[in-house]
XYZ file of C-alpha atoms in Angstrom:
576
model
C 52.682 -34.101 66.922
C 55.593 -35.680 65.881
C 57.909 -36.833 69.361
C 61.237 -34.954 67.860
C 62.920 -36.502 70.887
C 62.770 -40.355 69.243
C 63.642 -39.440 65.528
C 66.916 -37.450 67.400
C 67.539 -41.057 69.306
C 66.515 -43.196 66.263
C 68.787 -40.977 63.799
C 70.705 -39.171 65.377
C 72.113 -35.249 65.202
C 71.862 -34.618 61.613
C 69.005 -36.531 60.677
C 67.413 -34.644 63.617
C 68.244 -31.457 61.690
C 66.894 -32.942 58.221
C 63.458 -33.008 59.509
C 63.202 -30.212 61.889
C 64.112 -28.107 58.458
C 61.810 -30.486 55.967
C 58.926 -29.907 58.943
C 59.503 -25.879 58.766
C 59.513 -25.739 55.270
C 56.422 -27.944 54.970
C 54.943 -25.365 57.478
C 56.190 -22.403 55.046
C 54.480 -24.189 52.057
C 51.207 -24.783 53.781
C 51.316 -20.873 54.271
C 52.551 -19.873 51.109
C 49.811 -22.156 49.150
C 47.144 -21.064 51.730
C 47.610 -17.401 50.701
C 48.302 -18.357 46.802
C 45.115 -19.212 47.021
C 43.975 -15.640 47.572
C 42.678 -13.558 45.562
C 45.301 -10.888 45.265
C 46.643 -7.265 43.944
C 49.661 -6.035 42.840
C 51.101 -2.432 43.803
C 54.555 -1.448 42.628
C 55.537 1.499 44.085
C 57.708 4.212 42.504
C 58.374 7.987 41.319
C 56.326 9.397 39.035
C 55.854 12.823 37.314
C 52.553 14.993 38.310
C 51.751 18.147 37.274
C 49.847 20.163 39.741
C 49.570 24.234 40.594
C 51.310 25.014 37.073
C 54.457 22.604 38.309
C 55.562 19.363 37.669
C 57.724 17.050 40.532
C 57.887 13.646 41.101
C 55.886 11.766 44.174
C 55.858 8.214 45.577
C 52.778 6.678 43.965
C 51.218 2.810 43.632
C 51.429 1.523 40.171
C 51.493 5.150 38.694
C 48.187 6.539 40.294
C 47.267 9.677 42.772
C 45.205 8.265 44.424
C 46.121 5.002 44.417
C 44.275 2.134 43.043
C 41.389 0.790 44.970
C 40.680 -2.325 46.842
C 37.585 -3.759 46.542
C 36.361 -6.537 48.263
C 33.366 -8.720 50.244
C 32.770 -8.500 53.686
C 34.401 -11.555 56.016
C 36.695 -11.889 52.699
C 40.991 -12.335 52.769
C 42.922 -11.201 49.995
C 47.007 -10.710 49.072
C 48.222 -7.773 48.271
C 52.193 -8.252 46.254
C 53.978 -4.935 47.479
C 56.746 -4.070 45.149
C 59.226 -1.381 46.585
C 60.673 0.752 43.569
C 60.905 3.555 45.140
C 63.830 5.293 46.605
C 62.534 5.201 50.686
C 61.874 2.483 53.026
C 57.911 1.871 52.948
C 55.103 0.109 54.857
C 51.535 0.057 53.941
C 48.282 -0.248 56.631
C 45.061 -1.511 55.575
C 43.380 1.676 58.022
C 40.076 -0.240 59.997
C 40.957 -3.762 58.840
C 40.679 -5.755 62.386
C 43.329 -7.881 60.620
C 41.828 -10.376 63.582
C 45.469 -12.437 65.198
C 47.310 -11.135 62.310
C 49.261 -7.626 63.407
C 52.128 -9.056 60.972
C 50.801 -7.619 57.547
C 48.900 -4.315 59.443
C 52.024 -2.027 58.992
C 53.276 0.616 60.947
C 57.211 0.932 60.614
C 58.523 0.021 63.695
C 55.638 -1.428 65.330
C 54.087 -4.528 63.537
C 57.079 -4.928 60.844
C 60.209 -3.698 59.729
C 59.636 -1.556 56.559
C 60.344 -2.855 52.944
C 63.297 -1.465 51.551
C 63.454 -0.146 48.081
C 64.280 -3.607 45.487
C 62.347 -5.342 48.090
C 59.499 -7.448 48.255
C 56.553 -8.186 51.129
C 53.244 -10.188 50.532
C 51.022 -8.902 53.009
C 47.579 -10.970 54.020
C 44.496 -8.751 54.385
C 42.262 -10.517 56.907
C 38.408 -8.450 56.374
C 36.050 -9.790 58.907
C 33.622 -7.707 60.614
C 33.471 -4.242 58.382
C 31.619 -2.815 55.402
C 31.455 0.155 53.923
C 34.674 2.206 53.139
C 38.190 1.926 54.807
C 41.642 2.986 53.500
C 45.055 1.898 52.840
C 48.489 4.061 52.857
C 51.765 4.123 53.875
C 52.803 4.293 57.598
C 56.733 5.393 57.449
C 57.145 9.045 57.089
C 55.298 11.321 55.149
C 54.687 9.615 52.070
C 51.144 8.933 53.068
C 50.263 12.327 51.078
C 50.473 10.685 47.839
C 50.565 7.195 48.445
C 46.870 6.343 49.540
C 43.771 5.135 48.454
C 40.518 3.575 49.170
C 39.262 0.229 50.333
C 35.405 -0.863 49.692
C 33.611 -3.210 52.031
C 30.735 -4.176 50.381
C 28.416 -6.523 52.436
C 28.647 -10.343 52.418
C 28.087 -12.212 49.275
C 23.910 -12.598 49.072
C 22.959 -9.876 51.433
C 22.314 -6.259 50.518
C 23.156 -2.830 52.123
C 20.745 -1.306 55.183
C 19.784 1.470 52.757
C 18.397 2.114 49.362
C 20.601 0.655 46.542
C 22.302 3.280 45.697
C 22.261 3.823 41.261
C 25.959 4.846 41.400
C 28.825 4.965 44.053
C 31.649 7.381 43.921
C 34.456 7.740 45.596
C 35.783 11.354 47.199
C 38.895 11.812 48.212
C 39.976 14.542 50.321
C 44.077 15.216 50.542
C 46.857 17.949 50.391
C 49.503 19.179 48.008
C 52.655 20.798 48.289
C 55.029 22.132 45.645
C 58.058 20.769 47.294
C 58.812 17.470 47.916
C 56.772 15.854 51.155
C 59.867 13.954 52.039
C 61.746 17.638 52.677
C 59.224 19.425 54.069
C 58.982 16.899 57.232
C 63.016 16.185 57.173
C 63.378 20.246 57.482
C 60.898 20.211 60.128
C 62.706 17.340 62.014
C 65.767 19.041 61.799
C 64.634 22.162 62.683
C 62.217 21.329 65.717
C 59.648 23.928 64.268
C 56.290 23.353 62.553
C 56.445 21.908 59.219
C 55.390 24.035 56.090
C 51.531 24.243 56.004
C 50.090 22.760 52.323
C 50.056 24.573 49.292
C 46.371 23.230 48.204
C 43.679 20.934 48.815
C 42.713 18.256 46.697
C 39.632 15.801 45.995
C 40.191 13.067 43.892
C 44.060 14.174 43.594
C 42.717 17.476 41.768
C 42.625 20.683 43.950
C 39.790 22.493 41.652
C 39.433 25.097 39.328
C 40.042 27.647 42.445
C 43.526 27.161 42.049
C 45.782 27.666 39.490
C 46.924 26.165 36.348
C 43.801 23.312 38.060
C 40.650 24.193 35.738
C 40.962 21.703 33.271
C 41.533 18.504 34.962
C 38.963 19.530 38.267
C 37.031 16.159 39.151
C 33.459 16.399 37.874
C 30.383 14.412 38.622
C 27.391 13.774 36.181
C 24.573 13.225 37.601
C 20.901 11.930 35.992
C 18.115 14.498 37.712
C 16.246 11.965 40.372
C 19.264 9.140 40.920
C 21.421 8.104 44.220
C 24.844 8.112 44.720
C 26.777 6.925 47.457
C 29.517 8.961 47.774
C 32.558 7.111 49.535
C 34.227 9.668 51.237
C 37.907 9.485 52.948
C 39.921 11.785 54.369
C 43.481 11.108 53.764
C 45.386 14.178 53.949
C 48.295 14.573 55.939
C 47.358 17.537 58.589
C 44.237 18.594 58.100
C 39.768 18.255 59.416
C 37.724 19.479 56.536
C 33.943 20.817 56.244
C 32.140 19.213 52.884
C 29.484 19.910 51.738
C 27.593 20.355 47.789
C 25.532 23.134 46.906
C 22.042 23.083 47.204
C 22.373 19.016 47.960
C 21.257 18.040 51.987
C 23.552 14.075 52.303
C 22.227 11.585 54.344
C 25.097 9.740 56.102
C 24.656 5.656 56.353
C 28.413 5.083 57.446
C 31.679 6.157 59.094
C 34.980 3.930 59.530
C 33.616 0.734 57.629
C 30.978 0.420 60.277
C 26.842 1.436 59.331
C 25.069 4.137 60.999
C 21.658 5.543 61.579
C 20.914 7.796 58.537
C 20.806 11.021 59.584
C 20.442 13.995 57.159
C 22.903 17.105 56.986
C 23.610 19.881 54.681
C 27.421 19.453 55.476
C 30.127 16.674 56.902
C 32.984 16.993 58.945
C 35.707 14.489 58.852
C 38.800 14.325 60.867
C 42.439 12.936 58.669
C 41.591 8.780 58.913
C 38.150 8.776 59.001
C 35.644 7.819 55.966
C 31.817 8.693 55.571
C 29.575 7.260 53.434
C 26.669 9.224 52.488
C 23.409 9.157 50.141
C 23.303 12.862 47.355
C 19.937 12.348 45.803
C 20.204 14.400 42.314
C 17.211 16.226 43.362
C 17.725 19.916 42.031
C 17.253 21.883 38.479
C 19.645 20.802 36.073
C 23.064 22.708 36.268
C 26.652 22.973 37.808
C 26.915 22.369 41.522
C 30.682 22.681 43.748
C 31.541 20.288 46.070
C 33.346 21.917 48.214
C 35.717 21.098 51.004
C 38.057 23.374 53.610
C 39.756 23.058 56.532
C 38.190 22.977 60.022
C 40.660 24.902 62.788
C 40.319 25.489 65.632
C 43.699 26.115 67.002
C 46.141 29.296 66.301
C 48.706 27.449 64.217
C 49.181 28.589 60.636
C 46.903 26.468 58.202
C 46.370 26.105 54.957
C 42.597 27.843 54.434
C 41.970 27.400 50.708
C 39.289 25.537 49.751
C 39.296 22.697 46.873
C 36.647 21.906 44.869
C 34.768 19.755 42.766
C 31.923 19.358 40.684
C 28.580 18.054 40.493
C 27.278 18.710 36.932
C 23.098 17.118 35.767
C 22.894 15.520 32.654
C 21.775 17.256 30.124
C 23.304 20.701 27.607
C 24.568 23.627 29.937
C 24.339 26.878 29.472
C 27.514 28.390 28.289
C 29.852 30.551 30.350
C 27.332 28.609 33.800
C 29.067 29.206 37.059
C 28.547 26.713 39.938
C 26.651 27.113 42.551
C 28.800 27.515 45.977
C 27.288 25.720 49.236
C 27.467 26.507 52.496
C 30.322 25.444 54.313
C 30.656 26.039 58.406
C 32.942 28.920 59.893
C 36.895 27.526 59.961
C 36.762 27.690 63.886
C 32.705 26.627 64.241
C 33.802 23.836 66.791
C 29.800 23.536 67.750
C 29.458 22.449 63.887
C 32.261 20.019 63.934
C 30.930 18.354 67.647
C 27.446 19.282 66.554
C 27.911 16.751 63.391
C 30.222 13.917 65.092
C 27.474 13.845 68.198
C 24.974 12.741 65.225
C 26.421 9.838 64.511
C 25.059 6.846 66.283
C 24.887 3.188 65.174
C 22.429 1.423 63.404
C 21.755 -1.048 66.517
C 19.451 -3.475 63.707
C 19.205 -7.475 64.351
C 21.192 -7.718 61.324
C 23.772 -4.812 62.504
C 24.145 -5.557 66.597
C 26.419 -3.664 68.466
C 27.762 -4.868 71.844
C 28.968 -2.028 73.998
C 30.853 -3.245 77.164
C 28.882 -2.108 79.713
C 31.073 -3.123 82.852
C 34.537 -1.825 82.572
C 37.901 -3.923 83.466
C 40.434 -1.630 82.796
C 40.290 1.607 82.973
C 42.934 4.146 81.288
C 43.176 7.911 81.067
C 45.534 9.578 78.544
C 46.274 13.009 77.692
C 47.295 13.779 74.725
C 49.636 17.051 74.518
C 51.762 19.294 72.465
C 55.066 19.652 74.477
C 58.420 21.361 73.399
C 61.991 19.631 74.181
C 64.928 22.181 75.055
C 67.816 22.420 72.916
C 71.673 23.793 73.359
C 71.296 27.353 73.769
C 67.997 27.626 72.618
C 69.351 26.608 69.028
C 65.800 25.306 67.257
C 62.790 26.980 65.575
C 60.286 25.525 67.464
C 58.776 27.770 70.649
C 61.658 30.202 72.639
C 64.117 27.977 70.579
C 62.797 24.926 71.570
C 62.201 21.805 69.599
C 58.290 20.992 69.048
C 57.322 16.996 70.444
C 54.465 15.448 71.267
C 53.007 12.845 74.120
C 49.963 11.057 75.191
C 50.443 10.983 79.290
C 54.161 12.843 78.646
C 55.653 9.847 77.138
C 56.934 10.824 73.650
C 57.031 7.559 71.876
C 60.814 6.906 69.867
C 60.630 4.189 67.875
C 62.810 1.049 68.162
C 65.504 -0.282 66.308
C 63.183 -3.709 65.322
C 59.772 -3.736 65.084
C 57.927 -4.379 68.571
C 56.118 -7.170 66.989
C 58.897 -9.340 66.618
C 60.568 -8.348 69.500
C 57.404 -9.486 72.054
C 56.757 -12.567 69.863
C 60.385 -14.116 70.354
C 60.655 -12.735 73.438
C 63.438 -9.962 73.162
C 64.077 -7.832 75.882
C 65.220 -4.219 75.981
C 62.993 -3.087 72.986
C 59.928 -2.033 74.927
C 58.432 -1.450 78.781
C 55.079 -2.302 79.849
C 55.183 0.386 82.120
C 52.373 2.740 80.489
C 51.105 4.800 82.788
C 46.989 4.262 83.516
C 46.514 7.377 84.456
C 48.132 10.919 83.871
C 51.584 11.043 85.887
C 50.892 14.786 86.482
C 47.550 16.021 87.230
C 47.193 19.556 86.725
C 44.497 21.731 84.984
C 44.852 20.726 81.970
C 42.742 23.004 79.909
C 44.375 25.635 82.076
C 44.897 29.147 79.931
C 48.635 28.967 81.122
C 49.789 26.188 82.514
C 53.716 25.817 83.733
C 56.331 25.770 81.392
C 57.762 23.027 83.190
C 54.958 20.801 82.507
C 55.800 20.927 78.679
C 59.075 18.898 78.804
C 57.978 15.068 78.035
C 59.784 11.814 78.538
C 60.876 9.934 76.273
C 60.589 6.121 75.621
C 59.168 3.223 74.617
C 56.249 2.426 77.184
C 53.602 -0.162 75.752
C 50.121 -0.902 77.354
C 49.101 -4.407 78.087
C 45.799 -5.844 78.092
C 44.678 -9.320 79.647
C 42.477 -10.714 76.662
C 38.692 -9.964 76.563
C 39.252 -6.971 79.252
C 36.821 -4.645 78.666
C 38.535 -1.072 77.938
C 37.602 2.483 78.758
C 39.938 4.822 77.452
C 39.428 8.836 77.925
C 41.940 11.097 75.906
C 41.736 14.198 77.732
C 43.226 17.141 75.279
C 45.694 19.619 77.403
C 46.642 23.561 76.355
C 50.231 22.518 76.815
C 52.140 24.630 73.935
C 48.526 25.233 72.260
C 45.206 23.639 72.541
C 44.325 21.710 69.383
C 42.039 18.448 67.789
C 43.817 15.833 67.856
C 42.133 12.752 65.753
C 43.332 9.384 67.364
C 43.508 6.188 65.701
C 43.656 2.435 66.603
C 44.737 -0.185 64.774
C 43.165 -3.660 65.207
C 39.754 -2.282 66.846
C 37.112 -0.341 66.651
C 35.589 1.071 69.450
C 32.285 2.605 70.466
C 32.385 6.411 71.331
C 30.571 6.988 74.461
C 31.288 10.507 75.109
C 32.432 13.570 74.225
C 33.170 17.001 76.410
C 34.925 20.423 77.189
C 37.102 20.854 80.157
C 38.651 18.457 82.741
C 37.299 14.945 82.041
C 35.011 14.262 85.794
C 35.652 10.820 86.675
C 32.113 10.971 89.055
C 29.714 13.634 86.667
C 31.460 13.186 82.605
C 30.352 8.918 82.492
C 26.354 10.179 83.524
C 26.310 11.588 79.860
C 27.628 8.366 77.812
C 25.337 7.163 75.110
C 25.601 3.244 76.179
C 22.659 3.043 73.794
C 23.669 3.413 70.298
C 26.699 5.005 70.214
C 28.886 5.039 66.582
C 31.785 2.197 66.129
C 34.785 3.775 64.801
C 38.074 3.355 64.409
C 39.112 7.022 64.229
C 37.899 9.998 66.284
C 38.821 13.668 67.457
C 39.845 14.392 70.758
C 38.390 18.073 70.644
C 40.491 21.362 71.762
C 41.077 21.334 75.377
C 38.728 18.808 76.050
C 37.860 14.756 76.589
C 36.623 12.148 74.579
C 35.875 8.724 76.128
C 36.251 5.099 74.005
C 35.090 1.405 75.252
C 35.965 -1.427 73.413
C 36.606 -5.481 74.043
C 40.216 -6.079 73.942
C 39.161 -9.359 72.068
C 42.194 -9.062 69.076
C 45.716 -10.615 70.752
C 48.210 -9.125 69.778
C 50.362 -5.788 69.222
C 48.048 -2.324 68.241
C 49.478 1.063 67.434
C 47.208 3.859 68.834
C 48.521 7.612 67.628
C 47.275 11.001 66.137
C 46.211 11.116 63.049
C 47.487 14.020 62.012
C 50.946 13.663 61.214
C 53.024 15.741 62.323
C 51.738 15.236 65.836
C 52.651 11.893 65.154
C 55.825 12.801 63.556
C 56.475 14.362 67.240
C 55.721 11.015 69.164
C 52.364 11.219 69.925
C 51.645 7.673 69.879
C 51.229 4.537 71.708
C 51.243 0.148 71.807
C 48.909 -1.424 72.809
C 49.502 -5.500 73.921
C 46.694 -7.829 74.015
C 47.490 -11.068 75.645
C 46.504 -14.700 73.936
C 43.400 -16.032 75.227
C 42.543 -19.700 76.263
C 42.318 -21.814 73.184
C 43.796 -21.159 69.799
C 40.942 -19.322 68.480
C 42.417 -16.874 70.716
C 45.901 -16.669 70.367
C 48.432 -14.871 67.863
C 49.221 -16.198 64.719
C 52.516 -16.854 63.913
C 54.284 -14.702 61.393
C 54.417 -15.134 57.387
C 58.152 -16.641 55.820
C 58.586 -13.797 53.673
C 58.708 -10.749 56.789
C 61.038 -7.848 55.223
C 64.193 -7.746 57.968
C 65.167 -4.910 59.935
């Protein structure tokens, strides 16, 4: 390391400044050269006209595609995505389920790890894959543009290795989404202005198409042509904004082999359940008589709120002649409110636990966290808002409704900027009551608004219990943690009992996930090791709940060596 004090003494102040600038430019050049050596994708974000449900509108897309382009990598690879924002809104892109070890600078959530990429600007995001294998996805992480700006990430096994299940004959992406006839930004803007629940979608989609049960949609319905006896790996992504799905294939079973970029013990099922943000890898064996069979998906909705009760379809067609006017067979789907079906599927997910896929479930917990996840209300002057009883709808974790800062929290943390966030997020609910009671006191519905974060020591072993509540209404909440996958060690209904419920944990082969459901009026327990230093976001992946503040931030401190230290920012970070 050069002694800059000697340089300053020998050559004076001006030469000293030039030397410093030269060193910084050299450092930036090294970073740029390193990034230039990686394989690159180019994402151009712009408005593109699309026709669905008999009407045409402009939607925000990447490279003019909906869903957007698929990223294909091998396990352990690093790539660079050059993002050019040619749209009309600020955007950020998030690589959902990618750990980004020690490098949250490209993780994407607006005002958490970066400031948005402004219209007319660009940012080269470095994406570092490490232990992920399977299906993940990417999406906008600012406002509601995620409805149309998203795509799949396929992480193949490392070069020279194979899948831990029989090699499929073909791989097929199945991306589930939602479609509004209205501009989605107008939908959320109206809701936030009035304080009401956003309007529900007009259709669900499979690979961007509503399917032939909707008007003007039959010709473009997605079709999968299969060969009898062949096996197909379905890479299923739930990119919907606000809906959990049941999905099945008529007269066919599915063998689940992975979830959230992690391999699972194979199990066979007649249907899958998948929450927003989650991915499922499943094998489909074409073992039925030649014909037409629907792939169908519809919402799982446990609450009393209005929901989109339509059904999206695609068609499996066996190779060969089809009789004229033949109609596809329709599959079994659980009822909309079949909570047992949803939970039973989720509990069937198990880690593979083989020699090639070992697991490391934390057994000795050093940091115990319990957080409520709640729907709330905020009073409005003269009960002038459109939420319940004239209030404004909100959401919270441990009664704190998160408010975005004006600069990103990562920048504030890295540069020691004060006043941007506070580190007093409670490790336990600040108000203890019967969280799942039918009629909790109305005063409990009003949250505190703030930017409290959770600070974790490096390599601390964390258990986080997420407790659903019945404030305003009880709902399921798919919770996603950036920068980590976690072991889902337990589920339950009612109030979590710290003495009894841990006795039911699965500590042998729990699934490794990055998005997990908290059941209506129930709880979910997760565990992870805080070994990825940086600033990482946790939030509900029902977009309306995130918009209302069901979010928090984890700051994981540096470790004691250079391999356990937050990496410096890239030179071209977007300004605030």
